[in-house]
Coordinates of C-alpha atoms in Angstrom, one line a residue:
Q2 CA -67.2 -45.8 -14.4
I3 CA -69.8 -45.8 -11.7
A4 CA -67.6 -48.0 -9.4
N5 CA -64.7 -45.5 -9.7
N6 CA -66.5 -42.3 -8.9
P7 CA -70.4 -42.4 -8.7
I8 CA -72.3 -39.1 -9.2
S9 CA -75.9 -38.6 -8.1
I10 CA -78.1 -36.3 -10.3
N11 CA -80.4 -34.2 -8.1
C12 CA -82.2 -31.8 -10.5
P13 CA -85.7 -30.6 -9.3
Q14 CA -87.1 -31.7 -12.7
H15 CA -86.6 -35.4 -11.7
Q16 CA -88.0 -35.4 -8.2
N17 CA -91.0 -37.6 -9.3
L18 CA -88.7 -40.4 -10.5
D19 CA -88.5 -43.4 -8.2
E20 CA -85.2 -44.8 -9.2
S21 CA -81.8 -43.4 -8.1
L22 CA -80.1 -41.4 -10.9
I23 CA -76.4 -42.6 -10.6
V24 CA -73.8 -42.0 -13.3
G25 CA -70.0 -42.2 -13.5
E26 CA -68.2 -38.8 -13.1
H27 CA -66.1 -39.4 -16.3
C28 CA -69.2 -40.3 -18.3
L29 CA -71.1 -37.3 -17.1
K30 CA -68.3 -34.9 -18.1
E31 CA -68.1 -36.4 -21.6
F32 CA -71.9 -36.0 -22.0
F33 CA -71.7 -32.4 -20.8
S34 CA -68.9 -31.7 -23.3
A35 CA -70.8 -33.3 -26.2
N36 CA -74.3 -31.7 -25.4
S37 CA -73.6 -28.2 -24.3
N38 CA -73.9 -28.9 -20.5
L39 CA -77.5 -30.2 -20.8
C40 CA -78.8 -32.7 -18.3
P41 CA -78.5 -36.4 -19.6
I42 CA -82.0 -37.2 -18.2
E43 CA -84.3 -34.7 -19.9
L44 CA -81.8 -32.4 -21.7
H45 CA -82.4 -29.2 -19.7
S46 CA -79.8 -26.7 -18.5
N47 CA -78.4 -26.1 -15.0
C48 CA -78.1 -29.7 -14.2
Q49 CA -77.5 -30.3 -10.5
Y50 CA -75.4 -33.2 -9.3
A51 CA -73.1 -34.2 -6.4
K52 CA -70.8 -37.0 -5.4
S53 CA -72.7 -39.9 -3.7
K54 CA -70.6 -41.0 -0.8
L55 CA -73.3 -43.5 0.4
T56 CA -73.4 -45.1 -3.1
Q57 CA -69.6 -45.1 -3.3
R58 CA -69.3 -46.9 0.1
Y59 CA -72.0 -49.5 -1.0
I60 CA -70.2 -50.1 -4.3
H61 CA -66.8 -50.5 -2.7
E62 CA -68.2 -53.3 -0.6
L63 CA -69.2 -55.4 -3.6
N64 CA -67.1 -58.4 -4.6
I65 CA -65.4 -58.6 -7.9
T66 CA -62.9 -60.9 -9.8
C67 CA -59.7 -59.6 -11.3
P68 CA -60.6 -57.8 -14.6
L69 CA -57.3 -58.8 -16.1
Q70 CA -58.1 -62.4 -15.4
F71 CA -61.5 -61.8 -17.0
E72 CA -59.8 -60.5 -20.1
Q73 CA -57.5 -63.5 -20.3
G74 CA -60.5 -65.8 -20.0
L75 CA -62.1 -64.1 -23.0
E76 CA -59.0 -65.0 -25.1
A77 CA -58.8 -68.3 -26.9
S78 CA -55.9 -69.6 -24.8
N79 CA -53.5 -68.5 -22.1
K80 CA -50.1 -69.0 -23.5
N81 CA -48.3 -68.1 -20.3
G82 CA -50.4 -70.4 -18.1
I83 CA -50.9 -67.6 -15.5
I84 CA -54.0 -67.4 -13.4
C85 CA -55.2 -64.6 -11.1
T86 CA -57.3 -65.9 -8.2
F87 CA -58.3 -62.4 -6.9
N88 CA -62.0 -62.3 -5.7
G89 CA -62.4 -59.4 -3.4
K90 CA -64.1 -56.0 -2.8
I91 CA -64.0 -53.3 -5.4
K92 CA -62.2 -50.9 -2.9
E93 CA -59.3 -53.5 -2.8
L94 CA -59.0 -53.7 -6.6
N95 CA -56.6 -50.8 -7.2
D96 CA -54.2 -52.2 -4.6
H97 CA -54.4 -55.6 -6.2
L98 CA -53.8 -54.4 -9.8
N99 CA -50.9 -52.2 -8.7
N100 CA -49.1 -54.6 -6.4
S101 CA -50.1 -58.3 -6.6
C102 CA -51.9 -59.1 -9.9
P103 CA -49.7 -61.5 -12.0
F104 CA -51.1 -59.9 -15.2
N105 CA -49.8 -56.4 -14.2
Q106 CA -47.4 -54.9 -16.7
S107 CA -44.1 -53.6 -15.1
E108 CA -41.9 -50.9 -16.7
C109 CA -38.2 -51.6 -17.1
W110 CA -36.0 -50.3 -14.2
F111 CA -33.9 -48.4 -16.8
K112 CA -36.9 -46.4 -18.3
S113 CA -35.3 -43.1 -17.1
F114 CA -32.2 -44.0 -19.1
G115 CA -34.2 -44.8 -22.3
C116 CA -35.6 -48.3 -22.1
N117 CA -39.4 -48.3 -22.7
H118 CA -39.9 -52.1 -22.5
K119 CA -43.0 -53.3 -20.5
C120 CA -43.7 -56.9 -19.4
L121 CA -45.2 -59.0 -16.7
K122 CA -43.4 -58.8 -13.3
S123 CA -42.5 -62.5 -13.6
K124 CA -40.6 -61.7 -16.8
L125 CA -39.0 -58.5 -15.7
E126 CA -35.9 -60.2 -14.2
T127 CA -35.4 -62.2 -17.4
H128 CA -35.6 -58.9 -19.4
L129 CA -33.0 -57.2 -17.1
I130 CA -30.6 -60.1 -17.3
S131 CA -30.8 -60.6 -21.1
N132 CA -30.4 -56.9 -21.8
I133 CA -27.8 -56.0 -19.2
K134 CA -25.3 -54.8 -21.8
F135 CA -28.0 -52.7 -23.5
H136 CA -29.0 -51.2 -20.1
F137 CA -25.3 -50.6 -19.2
D138 CA -24.7 -48.8 -22.5
L139 CA -27.8 -46.6 -21.8
V140 CA -26.4 -45.7 -18.3
I141 CA -23.0 -44.9 -19.7
K142 CA -24.5 -42.8 -22.5
S143 CA -26.6 -40.9 -20.0
F144 CA -23.6 -40.4 -17.6
N145 CA -21.5 -39.2 -20.5
G146 CA -24.2 -36.8 -21.5
L147 CA -24.4 -35.4 -18.0
K148 CA -20.7 -35.2 -17.7
Q149 CA -20.5 -33.3 -21.0
N150 CA -23.2 -31.0 -19.9
L151 CA -21.4 -30.4 -16.6
G152 CA -18.2 -29.6 -18.5
L153 CA -20.0 -27.2 -20.7
L154 CA -21.6 -25.5 -17.7
Q155 CA -18.2 -25.2 -16.0
E156 CA -16.5 -23.8 -19.1
E157 CA -19.4 -21.4 -19.5
A158 CA -19.0 -20.3 -15.9
K159 CA -15.3 -19.9 -16.4
Q160 CA -15.8 -17.8 -19.5
L161 CA -18.3 -15.7 -17.7
K162 CA -15.9 -15.1 -14.9
L163 CA -13.1 -14.2 -17.4
Q164 CA -15.5 -11.9 -19.2
N165 CA -16.5 -10.3 -15.9
E166 CA -12.8 -9.7 -14.9
K167 CA -12.0 -8.4 -18.4
L168 CA -15.0 -6.0 -18.2
K169 CA -14.0 -4.8 -14.8
L170 CA -10.4 -4.1 -16.0
E171 CA -11.7 -2.3 -19.0
L172 CA -14.1 -0.3 -16.9
Q173 CA -11.4 0.7 -14.4
S174 CA -9.0 1.7 -17.3
K175 CA -11.7 3.8 -18.9
H176 CA -12.6 5.3 -15.6
N177 CA -9.0 6.5 -15.0
K178 CA -8.7 8.0 -18.5
D179 CA -12.0 9.8 -18.7
G180 CA -14.3 10.3 -15.7
E181 CA -17.1 11.6 -17.9
H182 CA -17.8 8.1 -19.4
F183 CA -18.0 6.5 -15.9
V184 CA -21.8 6.6 -15.9
S185 CA -22.2 4.9 -19.2
F186 CA -19.6 2.3 -18.3
K187 CA -21.4 1.7 -15.0
E188 CA -24.7 1.1 -16.8
T189 CA -22.9 -1.3 -19.2
L190 CA -21.4 -3.1 -16.3
N191 CA -24.8 -3.3 -14.6
K192 CA -26.4 -4.8 -17.7
L193 CA -23.6 -7.3 -17.9
L194 CA -24.0 -8.1 -14.3
I195 CA -27.8 -8.6 -14.9
E196 CA -27.0 -10.9 -17.8
I197 CA -24.5 -12.7 -15.6
E198 CA -27.1 -13.1 -12.9
K199 CA -29.5 -14.5 -15.5
L200 CA -26.9 -16.9 -16.7
K201 CA -26.1 -17.9 -13.1
K202 CA -29.8 -18.6 -12.6
D203 CA -29.9 -20.7 -15.8
T204 CA -26.8 -22.5 -14.5
K205 CA -28.4 -23.1 -11.2
S206 CA -31.5 -24.5 -12.9
K207 CA -29.4 -26.9 -15.1
M208 CA -27.4 -27.9 -12.0
K209 CA -30.6 -28.8 -10.3
T210 CA -31.5 -31.1 -13.2
I211 CA -28.1 -32.8 -13.0
Q212 CA -28.5 -33.1 -9.2
T213 CA -31.7 -35.3 -9.7
K214 CA -29.7 -37.7 -11.9
D215 CA -26.7 -38.6 -9.8
D216 CA -25.4 -37.9 -6.3
E217 CA -21.8 -37.4 -7.5
N218 CA -23.0 -34.7 -10.0
S219 CA -24.9 -33.1 -7.1
K220 CA -21.7 -32.8 -5.1
M221 CA -19.9 -31.2 -8.1
K222 CA -22.7 -28.7 -8.4
E223 CA -22.5 -27.8 -4.7
T224 CA -18.8 -27.2 -5.1
I225 CA -19.4 -24.9 -8.1
Q226 CA -22.0 -23.0 -6.1
R227 CA -19.6 -22.5 -3.2
H228 CA -17.0 -21.2 -5.6
L229 CA -19.5 -18.9 -7.2
Q230 CA -20.5 -17.6 -3.7
I231 CA -16.9 -17.1 -2.8
I232 CA -16.4 -15.2 -6.1
Q233 CA -19.4 -13.0 -5.3
V234 CA -18.1 -12.3 -1.8
K235 CA -14.7 -11.5 -3.1
E236 CA -16.1 -9.2 -5.7
K237 CA -18.2 -7.5 -3.1
Q238 CA -15.1 -7.1 -0.8
V239 CA -13.1 -5.7 -3.7
L240 CA -15.8 -3.2 -4.4
E241 CA -16.0 -2.2 -0.7
K242 CA -12.2 -1.9 -0.5
E243 CA -12.2 0.3 -3.7
D244 CA -14.8 2.5 -2.0
E245 CA -12.7 2.7 1.2
I246 CA -9.6 3.5 -0.8
K247 CA -11.4 6.3 -2.7
K248 CA -12.8 7.7 0.6
M249 CA -9.3 7.5 2.2
Q250 CA -7.7 9.2 -0.8
K251 CA -10.3 11.9 -0.7
Q252 CA -9.8 12.4 3.1
Y253 CA -6.0 12.4 2.6
Q254 CA -6.2 15.1 -0.1
E255 CA -8.5 17.2 2.1
E256 CA -6.2 16.8 5.2
K257 CA -3.2 17.5 3.0
M258 CA -4.7 20.7 1.7
K259 CA -5.6 21.7 5.3
M260 CA -2.1 20.9 6.5
N261 CA -0.5 22.8 3.6
S262 CA -2.6 25.8 4.4
F263 CA -1.9 25.5 8.1
M264 CA 1.9 25.2 7.5
E265 CA 1.9 28.2 5.2
T266 CA 0.1 30.2 7.8
I267 CA 2.5 29.1 10.5
Q268 CA 5.6 29.8 8.3
T269 CA 4.3 33.2 7.5
N270 CA 3.5 34.0 11.1
F271 CA 6.8 32.6 12.3
A272 CA 8.8 34.5 9.7
E273 CA 7.1 37.7 10.7
K274 CA 7.5 37.1 14.5
E275 CA 11.2 36.0 14.0
K276 CA 11.9 39.2 12.0
Q277 CA 10.2 41.3 14.7
T278 CA 12.1 39.5 17.5
L279 CA 15.5 39.9 15.7
I280 CA 14.9 43.6 15.3
H281 CA 13.9 43.9 19.0
H282 CA 17.0 42.0 20.1
E283 CA 19.3 44.1 17.9
Q284 CA 17.9 47.2 19.5
L285 CA 18.3 45.8 23.0
I286 CA 21.9 44.7 22.3
K287 CA 22.7 48.1 20.9
K288 CA 21.3 49.8 24.0
L289 CA 23.0 47.4 26.4
K290 CA 26.3 47.8 24.6
E291 CA 26.1 51.6 24.9
K292 CA 25.3 51.3 28.5
N293 CA 28.0 48.7 29.1
D294 CA 30.6 51.0 27.4
K295 CA 29.6 53.8 29.7
L296 CA 29.8 51.6 32.9
T297 CA 33.1 50.1 31.8
Q298 CA 34.7 53.5 31.2
G299 CA 33.5 54.7 34.6
Y300 CA 34.7 51.5 36.3
E301 CA 38.1 51.8 34.7
N302 CA 38.5 55.4 35.9
T303 CA 37.6 54.3 39.4
I304 CA 40.1 51.3 39.3
Q305 CA 42.9 53.6 38.4
Q306 CA 42.6 55.2 41.8
N307 CA 42.9 51.9 43.7
D308 CA 45.8 49.7 44.8
P309 CA 47.7 47.2 42.5
I310 CA 45.7 44.2 43.9
K311 CA 42.5 45.7 42.7
K312 CA 44.1 46.6 39.4
A313 CA 45.1 42.9 38.9
Q314 CA 41.5 41.9 39.7
T315 CA 40.4 44.4 37.1
Q316 CA 42.6 42.8 34.5
F317 CA 41.1 39.4 35.3
D318 CA 37.6 40.8 35.0
D319 CA 38.6 42.4 31.7
R320 CA 39.5 39.0 30.4
I321 CA 36.1 37.6 31.6
S322 CA 34.4 40.6 30.0
S323 CA 36.1 40.1 26.7
A324 CA 34.9 36.5 26.7
R325 CA 31.3 37.8 26.8
R326 CA 31.7 39.6 23.5
L327 CA 30.4 38.0 20.4
I328 CA 33.3 37.0 18.2
K329 CA 31.7 34.9 15.5
S330 CA 28.2 33.7 14.7
L331 CA 27.7 30.3 13.1
N332 CA 24.4 30.1 11.2
G333 CA 22.8 27.0 9.6
H334 CA 20.6 25.1 12.0
S335 CA 16.9 25.5 11.6
G336 CA 16.1 24.4 15.1
L337 CA 17.4 24.9 18.7
V338 CA 21.1 24.1 19.2
L339 CA 21.1 21.5 22.0
S340 CA 24.8 20.6 22.2
V341 CA 28.3 22.0 21.1
T342 CA 31.7 20.5 21.5
Y343 CA 35.3 21.4 20.5
S344 CA 37.7 18.9 19.0
S345 CA 40.7 18.4 21.2
F346 CA 42.7 17.5 18.1
D347 CA 44.0 19.7 15.3
D348 CA 44.5 22.7 17.7
G349 CA 40.8 22.9 18.3
R350 CA 40.0 23.8 14.7
F351 CA 36.6 22.1 14.6
L352 CA 33.4 22.8 16.4
C353 CA 30.5 20.3 16.3
S354 CA 26.9 21.0 17.1
G355 CA 23.7 19.0 17.5
S356 CA 20.3 20.5 17.0
A357 CA 16.5 20.0 17.3
D358 CA 16.5 20.0 13.5
K359 CA 17.8 16.4 13.7
T360 CA 21.1 17.3 12.1
I361 CA 24.8 17.4 13.2
R362 CA 27.0 20.1 11.8
V363 CA 30.8 20.6 11.9
W364 CA 32.2 24.1 11.7
D365 CA 35.6 25.6 10.9
V366 CA 36.2 27.9 13.9
K367 CA 38.8 30.1 12.1
T368 CA 36.6 30.8 9.1
A369 CA 33.2 30.4 10.8
T370 CA 32.0 28.3 7.9
Q371 CA 30.0 25.0 7.9
M372 CA 32.2 22.1 6.7
K373 CA 29.9 19.1 7.2
I374 CA 26.3 18.3 7.7
L375 CA 25.4 14.8 9.0
K376 CA 21.8 13.6 8.6
G377 CA 20.3 10.3 9.8
H378 CA 18.7 10.8 13.2
L379 CA 14.9 10.8 13.4
A380 CA 14.5 13.1 16.3
Y381 CA 16.4 15.8 18.4
V382 CA 20.1 15.4 18.6
N383 CA 20.7 15.9 22.4
C384 CA 24.5 15.5 22.6
V385 CA 27.6 15.3 20.4
K386 CA 31.2 14.4 21.1
F387 CA 34.4 13.8 19.1
S388 CA 35.8 10.3 19.7
P389 CA 39.3 10.4 21.2
Y390 CA 39.6 6.6 20.9
H391 CA 39.4 6.5 17.1
Y392 CA 41.7 9.5 16.8
Y393 CA 44.5 8.1 18.9
R394 CA 44.1 4.5 17.6
D395 CA 43.6 5.2 13.8
R396 CA 44.1 8.9 13.4
R397 CA 40.5 9.0 12.3
L398 CA 38.1 11.8 13.1
L399 CA 34.8 10.3 14.3
I400 CA 31.8 12.0 15.9
C401 CA 29.5 10.3 18.4
S402 CA 25.9 11.6 18.8
A403 CA 22.9 10.8 21.0
S404 CA 19.3 11.4 20.1
D405 CA 15.6 11.3 21.2
D406 CA 15.2 8.6 18.5
K407 CA 16.7 6.2 21.2
T408 CA 19.9 5.6 19.2
I409 CA 23.6 6.5 19.4
Q410 CA 25.5 6.9 16.1
F411 CA 29.2 7.1 15.1
W412 CA 29.8 9.3 12.0
D413 CA 32.9 9.4 9.8
F414 CA 34.1 13.0 9.3
E415 CA 35.4 12.5 5.8
T416 CA 32.5 10.5 4.3
E417 CA 29.7 12.1 6.3
K418 CA 28.2 8.6 6.7
S419 CA 27.1 6.8 9.9
I420 CA 29.4 3.8 10.4
Q421 CA 27.8 2.4 13.5
L422 CA 24.2 2.7 14.9
L423 CA 23.7 1.5 18.5
S424 CA 20.0 0.8 19.2
G425 CA 18.0 -1.3 21.6
H426 CA 17.3 1.4 24.1
S427 CA 13.7 2.0 25.2
H428 CA 13.9 5.7 25.7
S429 CA 15.8 8.8 24.4
I430 CA 19.6 9.2 25.1
R431 CA 20.4 12.6 26.6
S432 CA 24.0 12.6 27.5
I433 CA 27.3 10.9 26.5
Q434 CA 30.9 11.1 27.8
F435 CA 34.1 9.3 26.7
S436 CA 36.3 7.9 29.5
P437 CA 39.5 9.9 30.4
F438 CA 41.4 6.6 30.7
N439 CA 42.4 4.1 28.0
N440 CA 42.3 6.9 25.4
G441 CA 38.6 7.2 25.6
R442 CA 37.8 3.6 24.8
Y443 CA 34.7 3.5 27.0
L444 CA 31.5 5.5 26.4
C445 CA 29.2 6.4 29.2
F446 CA 25.6 7.5 28.5
G447 CA 22.5 8.4 30.4
S448 CA 19.0 7.5 29.2
A449 CA 15.4 8.6 29.9
D450 CA 14.8 5.1 31.1
D451 CA 16.5 5.9 34.4
T452 CA 19.7 4.0 33.7
I453 CA 23.4 4.8 33.0
C454 CA 25.3 2.4 30.7
L455 CA 28.9 1.9 29.9
R456 CA 29.9 0.6 26.4
D457 CA 33.2 -0.6 24.9
V458 CA 33.7 1.6 21.9
E459 CA 36.0 -1.0 20.3
T460 CA 33.4 -3.8 20.4
Y461 CA 30.3 -1.6 20.8
Q462 CA 29.1 -4.0 23.5
V463 CA 27.4 -2.9 26.8
L464 CA 29.6 -3.7 29.8
Y465 CA 27.1 -3.0 32.4
S466 CA 24.2 -0.7 33.5
M467 CA 23.9 1.3 36.6
K468 CA 20.5 1.6 38.2
G469 CA 19.3 3.6 41.1
H470 CA 17.8 6.8 39.8
T471 CA 14.0 7.0 39.8
G472 CA 13.8 9.5 36.9
G473 CA 15.4 10.1 33.5
I474 CA 19.1 10.9 33.3
F475 CA 20.0 14.3 32.0
C476 CA 23.8 14.4 32.4
V477 CA 26.8 12.1 33.1
E478 CA 30.4 13.1 33.8
F479 CA 33.7 11.1 34.4
S480 CA 35.8 12.2 37.3
P481 CA 39.1 14.0 36.2
S482 CA 42.4 12.1 35.9
K483 CA 44.8 12.2 39.0
S484 CA 48.3 12.1 37.7
N485 CA 49.8 11.0 41.0
N486 CA 47.5 8.0 41.3
S487 CA 49.6 5.0 40.3
N488 CA 46.6 2.6 40.2
T489 CA 44.5 4.4 37.5
N490 CA 45.4 1.8 34.9
T491 CA 44.5 -1.2 37.0
G492 CA 41.2 -2.9 37.3
I493 CA 39.0 -4.8 34.8
I494 CA 38.7 -1.9 32.3
G495 CA 41.6 0.2 33.6
G496 CA 39.4 2.7 35.4
N497 CA 40.4 2.0 39.0
G498 CA 39.8 5.2 41.1
Y499 CA 37.5 6.8 38.6
T500 CA 33.9 7.7 39.3
I501 CA 30.9 8.7 37.2
C502 CA 28.6 11.5 38.3
S503 CA 25.0 11.6 37.1
G504 CA 22.1 14.1 37.4
S505 CA 18.5 13.1 37.0
S506 CA 14.9 14.3 36.9
D507 CA 14.5 12.6 40.4
K508 CA 16.4 15.8 41.7
S509 CA 19.4 13.8 42.9
I510 CA 23.1 13.6 42.0
R511 CA 24.8 10.2 42.3
L512 CA 28.3 8.9 42.2
W513 CA 29.2 5.5 40.8
D514 CA 32.4 3.4 40.9
V515 CA 33.6 2.7 37.3
E516 CA 35.0 -0.7 38.0
T517 CA 32.2 -2.1 40.2
S518 CA 29.3 -0.1 38.8
K519 CA 28.1 0.3 42.4
Q520 CA 26.6 3.5 43.8
L521 CA 28.9 5.4 46.1
I522 CA 27.1 8.6 47.1
C523 CA 23.7 10.2 46.6
F524 CA 23.5 14.0 46.9
Q525 CA 20.0 15.4 47.6
G526 CA 19.0 19.0 47.9
H527 CA 17.8 20.3 44.6
E528 CA 14.1 21.0 44.3
N529 CA 13.9 20.2 40.6
S530 CA 15.6 18.2 37.8
V531 CA 19.4 18.3 37.7
K532 CA 20.4 19.4 34.2
S533 CA 24.3 19.6 34.4
V534 CA 27.1 18.3 36.6
K535 CA 30.9 19.0 36.5
Y536 CA 33.9 17.9 38.5
S537 CA 36.5 20.4 39.6
S538 CA 39.8 19.7 37.8
Y539 CA 42.6 18.0 39.8
E540 CA 45.5 20.4 40.4
P541 CA 48.6 19.1 42.1
G542 CA 49.6 21.2 45.1
M543 CA 46.2 22.7 45.5
N544 CA 44.0 22.3 48.6
E545 CA 42.4 19.0 49.6
R546 CA 39.2 19.7 47.7
S547 CA 41.0 19.8 44.4
G548 CA 39.3 17.3 42.1
D549 CA 36.7 16.4 44.8
T550 CA 34.2 19.1 44.3
I551 CA 31.1 18.7 42.1
C552 CA 29.2 21.6 40.6
S553 CA 25.5 21.2 39.6
G554 CA 22.9 23.3 37.8
S555 CA 19.2 22.6 38.1
W556 CA 15.8 23.7 36.9
D557 CA 15.2 25.0 40.5
K558 CA 17.3 28.1 39.3
T559 CA 20.2 27.3 41.6
V560 CA 23.9 26.3 41.3
R561 CA 25.3 24.1 44.0
L562 CA 28.7 22.8 45.1
W563 CA 29.1 19.3 46.7
D564 CA 32.1 17.9 48.5
V565 CA 32.8 14.2 47.6
R566 CA 34.8 13.5 50.8
S567 CA 32.2 14.8 53.3
K568 CA 29.3 13.8 51.1
K569 CA 27.6 17.2 51.8
Q570 CA 26.5 20.4 50.0
I571 CA 29.1 23.1 50.7
Q572 CA 27.7 26.0 48.7
I573 CA 24.5 27.3 47.0
F574 CA 24.3 30.1 44.5
N575 CA 21.0 31.9 44.0
G576 CA 20.2 34.6 41.5
H577 CA 19.1 33.0 38.2
E578 CA 15.6 33.8 37.2
K579 CA 15.2 30.8 35.0
N580 CA 16.3 27.2 34.7
V581 CA 20.1 26.5 34.9
R582 CA 21.0 24.2 32.0
L583 CA 24.8 24.1 32.0
V584 CA 27.6 24.7 34.4
L585 CA 31.4 24.9 33.9
I586 CA 34.3 25.1 36.5
I587 CA 37.3 27.4 35.7
C588 CA 40.2 28.6 37.8
H589 CA 40.3 25.6 40.0
V590 CA 37.1 25.5 42.1
Q591 CA 35.7 28.9 41.0
V592 CA 32.4 28.7 39.1

């Protein structure tokens, strides 16, 4: 005891003693415990003591033989014939007993698996070899136990996950049915989540125990932990997405309510303003009609006093004046009417219109009733035309339309269905025209992407594009047919001698050769976008300009005439106070 840990007693009561009072630490503690902490020298309280390092160093330097060899020597005989020759210092004894003493008892390598056998180191190998099957069975038994525990833990985690999902579904269902129970459900869910967290902690603790037993089991646990983390992340993401969806639904409902309120206000204001405008217009029309009747009567009285030539002119003016009177009104569109066209078949019975309300409507001119309404475009319908090619080939009435939705569509008059949609354009289509040759087989159209294209209506394929304008195309027009031109049916597409005229936002008017798609002439002079162009009709026996004059209308408030032969402007008409959107030529070259 003294050699292991010497303690020096230093009580003041023993200062007169000459000898050193040295005692082992363990012995001193046992004495204190048995004698109420009284000093072992004179049995007084408050015993003072301290570790004696000097004594300990001195003792550690003393020589000693192996105590186990000493014990063997006390026995009658040494059956094993083993001798320990250790004779060294006390401080070296522990290392000798733990590592090199032949009498040291070694535990079996498989103690952790259940083998409690102890023997001399020299006999440990014999024990391991002779009991190899027993040790193997212990290892297998331990592994199976760990495997079984792992399976139970995995099944427990799976059941917990299923329970969690089931509770989430039940909570969501109850939340949808009755919002008042949401708080209690949430509290229940929180409790379950706390229990799940506790179970997860227990699972982690058990997994740590398994990890100390086997590296493979450790890898399995890490995999399970990763999956649990992924599940937690996914659950968190699902909750975040649910919160986002709820916020978006709330915002949508708020915006919808605001928009509904705004639209109701607009509709109310619009209806009131429209009503006031109509009343105002009716009053103006009534006043203008009264004034016009008075002026007409006075003008007729004056004409009666003039020569026959002026009377004939008056008759022509009367015809023009009668054309200005409102004959019929066709109501139905809810937006601006952007295009109208007559059918050249069935004695001009049908009128077709395209509108900013995205619809196409067909009207019976005689009865002033709407016959068809065609829906399918997603934006303004800029232009409508009856297809002569389908009528002459199949006796089938088809309508072609162009829209701001970047498409051209062909509609069947009978079924009111779109039978062909031509897409692929990058900008809106503003104008379309069928060719005056080959029974209208070729369709020309101008786009806001600065190009003019020619399509074969039979195959719906683009033949070529004409590029040269630096702004969007507002209008296109084929030149009129010349009956004395024997070469009109020659060429690649049968359009020899024909040209296409185009007007653009780049303020120019350009002529293109139909067969070669090359630019022939560029007229410049307008100060704003050109909205409408028209050729003068070809009249045999008329002057040289017959069929070679182009009329144009522009946002610069002017109407101009251009001569194709001289490539110059020959007339300008001023007087309009606002944009000129459409021009027509009647009576040869008169506008």
